[in-house]
PDB file of C-alpha atoms in Angstrom:
ATOM      1  CA  UNK A   6       4.200 -38.030  -2.970  1.00  0.00           C
ATOM      2  CA  UNK A   7       4.505 -34.351  -3.797  1.00  0.00           C
ATOM      3  CA  UNK A   8       1.375 -32.502  -4.773  1.00  0.00           C
ATOM      4  CA  UNK A   9       2.090 -29.360  -6.748  1.00  0.00           C
ATOM      5  CA  UNK A  10       0.165 -26.334  -5.584  1.00  0.00           C
ATOM      6  CA  UNK A  11      -0.951 -23.853  -8.204  1.00  0.00           C
ATOM      7  CA  UNK A  12       1.280 -20.833  -8.646  1.00  0.00           C
ATOM      8  CA  UNK A  13      -0.900 -17.834  -9.475  1.00  0.00           C
ATOM      9  CA  UNK A  14      -0.040 -14.844 -11.649  1.00  0.00           C
ATOM     10  CA  UNK A  15      -1.426 -11.305 -11.776  1.00  0.00           C
ATOM     11  CA  UNK A  16      -3.562 -12.402 -14.749  1.00  0.00           C
ATOM     12  CA  UNK A  17      -5.094 -15.182 -12.645  1.00  0.00           C
ATOM     13  CA  UNK A  18      -5.861 -12.707  -9.869  1.00  0.00           C
ATOM     14  CA  UNK A  19      -7.558 -10.343 -12.330  1.00  0.00           C
ATOM     15  CA  UNK A  20      -9.814 -13.178 -13.516  1.00  0.00           C
ATOM     16  CA  UNK A  21     -10.573 -14.431  -9.994  1.00  0.00           C
ATOM     17  CA  UNK A  22     -11.276 -10.937  -8.629  1.00  0.00           C
ATOM     18  CA  UNK A  23     -13.758 -10.223 -11.421  1.00  0.00           C
ATOM     19  CA  UNK A  24     -15.894 -13.310 -10.862  1.00  0.00           C
ATOM     20  CA  UNK A  25     -19.320 -12.413  -9.383  1.00  0.00           C
ATOM     21  CA  UNK A  26     -18.751 -14.456  -6.218  1.00  0.00           C
ATOM     22  CA  UNK A  27     -15.620 -12.395  -5.458  1.00  0.00           C
ATOM     23  CA  UNK A  28     -17.010  -8.887  -5.914  1.00  0.00           C
ATOM     24  CA  UNK A  29     -16.577  -8.126  -2.195  1.00  0.00           C
ATOM     25  CA  UNK A  30     -13.150  -9.737  -1.834  1.00  0.00           C
ATOM     26  CA  UNK A  31      -9.650  -8.356  -2.268  1.00  0.00           C
ATOM     27  CA  UNK A  32      -6.565 -10.362  -3.160  1.00  0.00           C
ATOM     28  CA  UNK A  33      -2.827 -10.047  -2.713  1.00  0.00           C
ATOM     29  CA  UNK A  34      -0.352 -12.319  -4.411  1.00  0.00           C
ATOM     30  CA  UNK A  35       3.066 -13.038  -2.934  1.00  0.00           C
ATOM     31  CA  UNK A  36       5.455 -15.261  -4.867  1.00  0.00           C
ATOM     32  CA  UNK A  37       2.535 -17.018  -6.549  1.00  0.00           C
ATOM     33  CA  UNK A  38       0.579 -17.598  -3.319  1.00  0.00           C
ATOM     34  CA  UNK A  39      -2.907 -16.072  -3.272  1.00  0.00           C
ATOM     35  CA  UNK A  40      -4.190 -14.285  -0.146  1.00  0.00           C
ATOM     36  CA  UNK A  41      -7.878 -13.414   0.124  1.00  0.00           C
ATOM     37  CA  UNK A  42      -8.990 -10.442   2.211  1.00  0.00           C
ATOM     38  CA  UNK A  43     -12.382  -9.079   3.131  1.00  0.00           C
ATOM     39  CA  UNK A  44     -13.353  -5.443   2.495  1.00  0.00           C
ATOM     40  CA  UNK A  45     -11.952  -2.965   5.016  1.00  0.00           C
ATOM     41  CA  UNK A  46     -13.972  -1.705   7.966  1.00  0.00           C
ATOM     42  CA  UNK A  47     -15.037   1.816   8.920  1.00  0.00           C
ATOM     43  CA  UNK A  48     -11.928   3.129  10.702  1.00  0.00           C
ATOM     44  CA  UNK A  49      -9.740   1.656   7.979  1.00  0.00           C
ATOM     45  CA  UNK A  50     -11.809   3.301   5.248  1.00  0.00           C
ATOM     46  CA  UNK A  51     -11.872   6.651   7.017  1.00  0.00           C
ATOM     47  CA  UNK A  52      -8.083   6.632   7.423  1.00  0.00           C
ATOM     48  CA  UNK A  53      -7.523   5.653   3.774  1.00  0.00           C
ATOM     49  CA  UNK A  54      -9.842   8.455   2.672  1.00  0.00           C
ATOM     50  CA  UNK A  55      -8.087  11.072   4.809  1.00  0.00           C
ATOM     51  CA  UNK A  56      -4.589  10.044   3.770  1.00  0.00           C
ATOM     52  CA  UNK A  57      -5.454   9.896   0.072  1.00  0.00           C
ATOM     53  CA  UNK A  58      -7.122  13.310   0.300  1.00  0.00           C
ATOM     54  CA  UNK A  59      -4.153  14.990   2.029  1.00  0.00           C
ATOM     55  CA  UNK A  60      -1.579  13.481  -0.328  1.00  0.00           C
ATOM     56  CA  UNK A  61      -3.778  13.905  -3.400  1.00  0.00           C
ATOM     57  CA  UNK A  62      -4.401  17.602  -2.874  1.00  0.00           C
ATOM     58  CA  UNK A  63      -0.682  18.225  -2.282  1.00  0.00           C
ATOM     59  CA  UNK A  64       0.370  16.129  -5.301  1.00  0.00           C
ATOM     60  CA  UNK A  65      -2.137  17.888  -7.567  1.00  0.00           C
ATOM     61  CA  UNK A  66      -1.155  21.372  -6.381  1.00  0.00           C
ATOM     62  CA  UNK A  67       2.517  20.637  -7.078  1.00  0.00           C
ATOM     63  CA  UNK A  68       2.010  18.439 -10.171  1.00  0.00           C
ATOM     64  CA  UNK A  69       3.959  15.577  -8.567  1.00  0.00           C
ATOM     65  CA  UNK A  70       2.148  12.430  -9.656  1.00  0.00           C
ATOM     66  CA  UNK A  71      -0.833  10.168  -9.010  1.00  0.00           C
ATOM     67  CA  UNK A  72      -2.501   8.901  -5.842  1.00  0.00           C
ATOM     68  CA  UNK A  73      -4.416   5.628  -5.884  1.00  0.00           C
ATOM     69  CA  UNK A  74      -6.553   3.755  -3.369  1.00  0.00           C
ATOM     70  CA  UNK A  75      -6.859  -0.048  -3.181  1.00  0.00           C
ATOM     71  CA  UNK A  76      -5.099  -0.448  -6.549  1.00  0.00           C
ATOM     72  CA  UNK A  77      -3.026  -3.469  -7.539  1.00  0.00           C
ATOM     73  CA  UNK A  78       0.700  -2.967  -8.201  1.00  0.00           C
ATOM     74  CA  UNK A  79       3.223  -5.563  -9.299  1.00  0.00           C
ATOM     75  CA  UNK A  80       6.947  -5.440 -10.013  1.00  0.00           C
ATOM     76  CA  UNK A  81       7.593  -4.953 -13.747  1.00  0.00           C
ATOM     77  CA  UNK A  82       9.455  -8.239 -14.107  1.00  0.00           C
ATOM     78  CA  UNK A  83       7.474 -10.329 -11.634  1.00  0.00           C
ATOM     79  CA  UNK A  84       3.963 -11.445 -12.493  1.00  0.00           C
ATOM     80  CA  UNK A  85       3.752 -13.671  -9.379  1.00  0.00           C
ATOM     81  CA  UNK A  86       3.546 -10.799  -6.889  1.00  0.00           C
ATOM     82  CA  UNK A  87       0.686  -8.319  -6.629  1.00  0.00           C
ATOM     83  CA  UNK A  88       0.026  -5.988  -3.707  1.00  0.00           C
ATOM     84  CA  UNK A  89      -2.793  -3.498  -3.253  1.00  0.00           C
ATOM     85  CA  UNK A  90      -1.729  -0.745  -0.869  1.00  0.00           C
ATOM     86  CA  UNK A  91      -4.557   1.050   0.880  1.00  0.00           C
ATOM     87  CA  UNK A  92      -3.131   4.305  -0.489  1.00  0.00           C
ATOM     88  CA  UNK A  93      -0.208   4.785  -2.862  1.00  0.00           C
ATOM     89  CA  UNK A  94       1.678   7.625  -4.496  1.00  0.00           C
ATOM     90  CA  UNK A  95       3.365   7.213  -7.860  1.00  0.00           C
ATOM     91  CA  UNK A  96       5.688  10.029  -8.958  1.00  0.00           C
ATOM     92  CA  UNK A  97       5.034  11.788 -12.244  1.00  0.00           C
ATOM     93  CA  UNK A  98       8.204  10.280 -13.743  1.00  0.00           C
ATOM     94  CA  UNK A  99       6.971   6.744 -13.015  1.00  0.00           C
ATOM     95  CA  UNK A 100       3.305   7.118 -14.005  1.00  0.00           C
ATOM     96  CA  UNK A 101       2.685   4.708 -16.901  1.00  0.00           C
ATOM     97  CA  UNK A 102       1.293   6.221 -20.080  1.00  0.00           C
ATOM     98  CA  UNK A 103      -1.400   5.408 -20.853  1.00  0.00           C
ATOM     99  CA  UNK A 104      -2.531   4.801 -17.281  1.00  0.00           C
ATOM    100  CA  UNK A 105      -3.491   1.092 -17.060  1.00  0.00           C
ATOM    101  CA  UNK A 106      -7.048  -0.194 -16.794  1.00  0.00           C
ATOM    102  CA  UNK A 107      -5.692  -3.276 -15.050  1.00  0.00           C
ATOM    103  CA  UNK A 108      -2.958  -3.598 -12.427  1.00  0.00           C
ATOM    104  CA  UNK A 109      -0.068  -1.133 -12.470  1.00  0.00           C
ATOM    105  CA  UNK A 110       3.181  -2.830 -13.564  1.00  0.00           C
ATOM    106  CA  UNK A 111       5.474  -0.920 -11.210  1.00  0.00           C
ATOM    107  CA  UNK A 112       5.642  -0.421  -7.461  1.00  0.00           C
ATOM    108  CA  UNK A 113       4.575   2.961  -6.070  1.00  0.00           C
ATOM    109  CA  UNK A 114       7.134   5.365  -4.641  1.00  0.00           C
ATOM    110  CA  UNK A 115       5.154   5.506  -1.390  1.00  0.00           C
ATOM    111  CA  UNK A 116       2.914   2.639  -0.274  1.00  0.00           C
ATOM    112  CA  UNK A 117       0.596   3.047   2.701  1.00  0.00           C
ATOM    113  CA  UNK A 118      -0.857   0.039   4.497  1.00  0.00           C
ATOM    114  CA  UNK A 119      -3.459   0.457   7.232  1.00  0.00           C
ATOM    115  CA  UNK A 120      -3.445  -2.373   9.759  1.00  0.00           C
ATOM    116  CA  UNK A 121      -6.894  -3.875  10.252  1.00  0.00           C
ATOM    117  CA  UNK A 122      -7.866  -5.852  13.370  1.00  0.00           C
ATOM    118  CA  UNK A 123      -7.587  -9.075  11.338  1.00  0.00           C
ATOM    119  CA  UNK A 124      -4.067  -8.264  10.045  1.00  0.00           C
ATOM    120  CA  UNK A 125      -0.929  -9.753  11.528  1.00  0.00           C
ATOM    121  CA  UNK A 126       1.697  -7.002  11.827  1.00  0.00           C
ATOM    122  CA  UNK A 127       4.336  -9.517  10.741  1.00  0.00           C
ATOM    123  CA  UNK A 128       2.503 -10.033   7.434  1.00  0.00           C
ATOM    124  CA  UNK A 129       2.080  -6.277   6.856  1.00  0.00           C
ATOM    125  CA  UNK A 130       5.807  -5.769   7.465  1.00  0.00           C
ATOM    126  CA  UNK A 131       6.533  -8.575   5.004  1.00  0.00           C
ATOM    127  CA  UNK A 132       4.513  -6.652   2.410  1.00  0.00           C
ATOM    128  CA  UNK A 133       6.446  -3.480   3.288  1.00  0.00           C
ATOM    129  CA  UNK A 134       9.704  -5.267   2.526  1.00  0.00           C
ATOM    130  CA  UNK A 135       8.325  -6.521  -0.800  1.00  0.00           C
ATOM    131  CA  UNK A 136       7.377  -2.964  -1.789  1.00  0.00           C
ATOM    132  CA  UNK A 137      10.833  -1.687  -0.866  1.00  0.00           C
ATOM    133  CA  UNK A 138      12.729  -4.510  -2.577  1.00  0.00           C
ATOM    134  CA  UNK A 139      10.798  -3.842  -5.781  1.00  0.00           C
ATOM    135  CA  UNK A 140      11.099  -0.085  -6.201  1.00  0.00           C
ATOM    136  CA  UNK A 141       9.151   1.686  -3.457  1.00  0.00           C
ATOM    137  CA  UNK A 142      11.178   4.274  -1.566  1.00  0.00           C
ATOM    138  CA  UNK A 143       9.127   4.322   1.613  1.00  0.00           C
ATOM    139  CA  UNK A 144       6.191   2.534   3.250  1.00  0.00           C
ATOM    140  CA  UNK A 145       3.904   3.906   5.947  1.00  0.00           C
ATOM    141  CA  UNK A 146       2.205   1.305   8.124  1.00  0.00           C
ATOM    142  CA  UNK A 147      -0.694   3.018   9.869  1.00  0.00           C
ATOM    143  CA  UNK A 148      -1.434   1.485  13.274  1.00  0.00           C
ATOM    144  CA  UNK A 149      -4.910   2.556  14.457  1.00  0.00           C
ATOM    145  CA  UNK A 150      -4.621   0.624  17.744  1.00  0.00           C
ATOM    146  CA  UNK A 151      -1.463   2.587  18.606  1.00  0.00           C
ATOM    147  CA  UNK A 152      -2.576   5.831  16.965  1.00  0.00           C
ATOM    148  CA  UNK A 153       0.724   6.107  15.157  1.00  0.00           C
ATOM    149  CA  UNK A 154       2.575   5.193  11.982  1.00  0.00           C
ATOM    150  CA  UNK A 155       5.595   2.994  11.297  1.00  0.00           C
ATOM    151  CA  UNK A 156       7.739   4.668   8.640  1.00  0.00           C
ATOM    152  CA  UNK A 157       9.627   1.898   6.849  1.00  0.00           C
ATOM    153  CA  UNK A 158      12.698   2.144   4.677  1.00  0.00           C
ATOM    154  CA  UNK A 159      15.021  -0.539   3.356  1.00  0.00           C
ATOM    155  CA  UNK A 160      18.485  -1.103   4.761  1.00  0.00           C
ATOM    156  CA  UNK A 161      20.707  -2.597   2.058  1.00  0.00           C
ATOM    157  CA  UNK A 162      17.613  -4.179   0.471  1.00  0.00           C
ATOM    158  CA  UNK A 163      17.725  -6.869   3.138  1.00  0.00           C
ATOM    159  CA  UNK A 164      15.893  -5.610   6.207  1.00  0.00           C
ATOM    160  CA  UNK A 165      13.452  -2.969   7.362  1.00  0.00           C
ATOM    161  CA  UNK A 166      14.419   0.194   9.165  1.00  0.00           C
ATOM    162  CA  UNK A 167      11.298   1.176  11.119  1.00  0.00           C
ATOM    163  CA  UNK A 168      10.714   4.545  12.767  1.00  0.00           C
ATOM    164  CA  UNK A 169       7.512   4.856  14.839  1.00  0.00           C
ATOM    165  CA  UNK A 170       5.838   8.269  14.613  1.00  0.00           C
ATOM    166  CA  UNK A 171       3.442   8.933  17.485  1.00  0.00           C
ATOM    167  CA  UNK A 172       0.204  10.909  17.494  1.00  0.00           C
ATOM    168  CA  UNK A 173       2.023  14.177  18.242  1.00  0.00           C
ATOM    169  CA  UNK A 174       4.565  13.563  15.457  1.00  0.00           C
ATOM    170  CA  UNK A 175       4.748  14.509  11.792  1.00  0.00           C
ATOM    171  CA  UNK A 176       5.057  12.380   8.646  1.00  0.00           C
ATOM    172  CA  UNK A 177       7.300  13.853   5.962  1.00  0.00           C
ATOM    173  CA  UNK A 178       7.190  13.269   2.214  1.00  0.00           C
ATOM    174  CA  UNK A 179      10.990  13.426   2.073  1.00  0.00           C
ATOM    175  CA  UNK A 180      12.290  13.296  -1.513  1.00  0.00           C
ATOM    176  CA  UNK A 181       9.125  11.503  -2.689  1.00  0.00           C
ATOM    177  CA  UNK A 182       6.752  14.386  -1.900  1.00  0.00           C
ATOM    178  CA  UNK A 183       9.119  17.308  -1.223  1.00  0.00           C
ATOM    179  CA  UNK A 184       7.856  19.683   1.503  1.00  0.00           C
ATOM    180  CA  UNK A 185       4.826  17.490   2.274  1.00  0.00           C
ATOM    181  CA  UNK A 186       4.052  17.235   5.991  1.00  0.00           C
ATOM    182  CA  UNK A 187       1.175  15.454   7.684  1.00  0.00           C
ATOM    183  CA  UNK A 188       0.585  15.700  11.402  1.00  0.00           C
ATOM    184  CA  UNK A 189      -0.358  12.278  12.718  1.00  0.00           C
ATOM    185  CA  UNK A 190      -2.950  14.026  14.911  1.00  0.00           C
ATOM    186  CA  UNK A 191      -4.828  14.816  11.663  1.00  0.00           C
ATOM    187  CA  UNK A 192      -5.399  11.074  11.323  1.00  0.00           C
ATOM    188  CA  UNK A 193      -6.023  10.338  14.978  1.00  0.00           C
ATOM    189  CA  UNK A 194      -7.645  13.330  16.658  1.00  0.00           C
ATOM    190  CA  UNK A 195      -7.283  13.345  20.417  1.00  0.00           C
ATOM    191  CA  UNK A 196     -11.044  13.486  20.887  1.00  0.00           C
ATOM    192  CA  UNK A 197     -13.396  11.718  18.523  1.00  0.00           C
ATOM    193  CA  UNK A 198     -16.353  13.784  17.224  1.00  0.00           C
TER     194      UNK A 198
END
């Protein structure tokens, strides 16, 4: 006997996430399957804050687009997938008008995922591929335990090309954020305060 599991949509996630018992939970949706996550911890939050600040200031100074934190994005023609990158950049040309109150119906140009101790790297890389297959140009996977960043791009829309940037390296905005550079050491200082 086959028991049909519920296939969720972005509308279902919006309703679930706004129930009082879920106010401290975060949700991703991949092909209709709902994934519940707990709020991020201190290192994760600090990294998200730093990255969003660096990109946000640059984007504002050059009038390039919008930066979001922990915001839901879904492909325009797929209401069964919803991802919430820790930080995201959406180019000015892609920013929806008016800016949505609910989830953003397009994938960001740059999605940034910060790996938490409870995350499986395999699952984070799966999310990176989903971003790239649905319109993102690049994904940064921040690895606090390795004090570095995986820069992910799509190869023929079928697999990930991953370049690891170490603590002494530099992240580049490429054609997404032209002339933007971020030293990885700004995220992971050699000596903690």
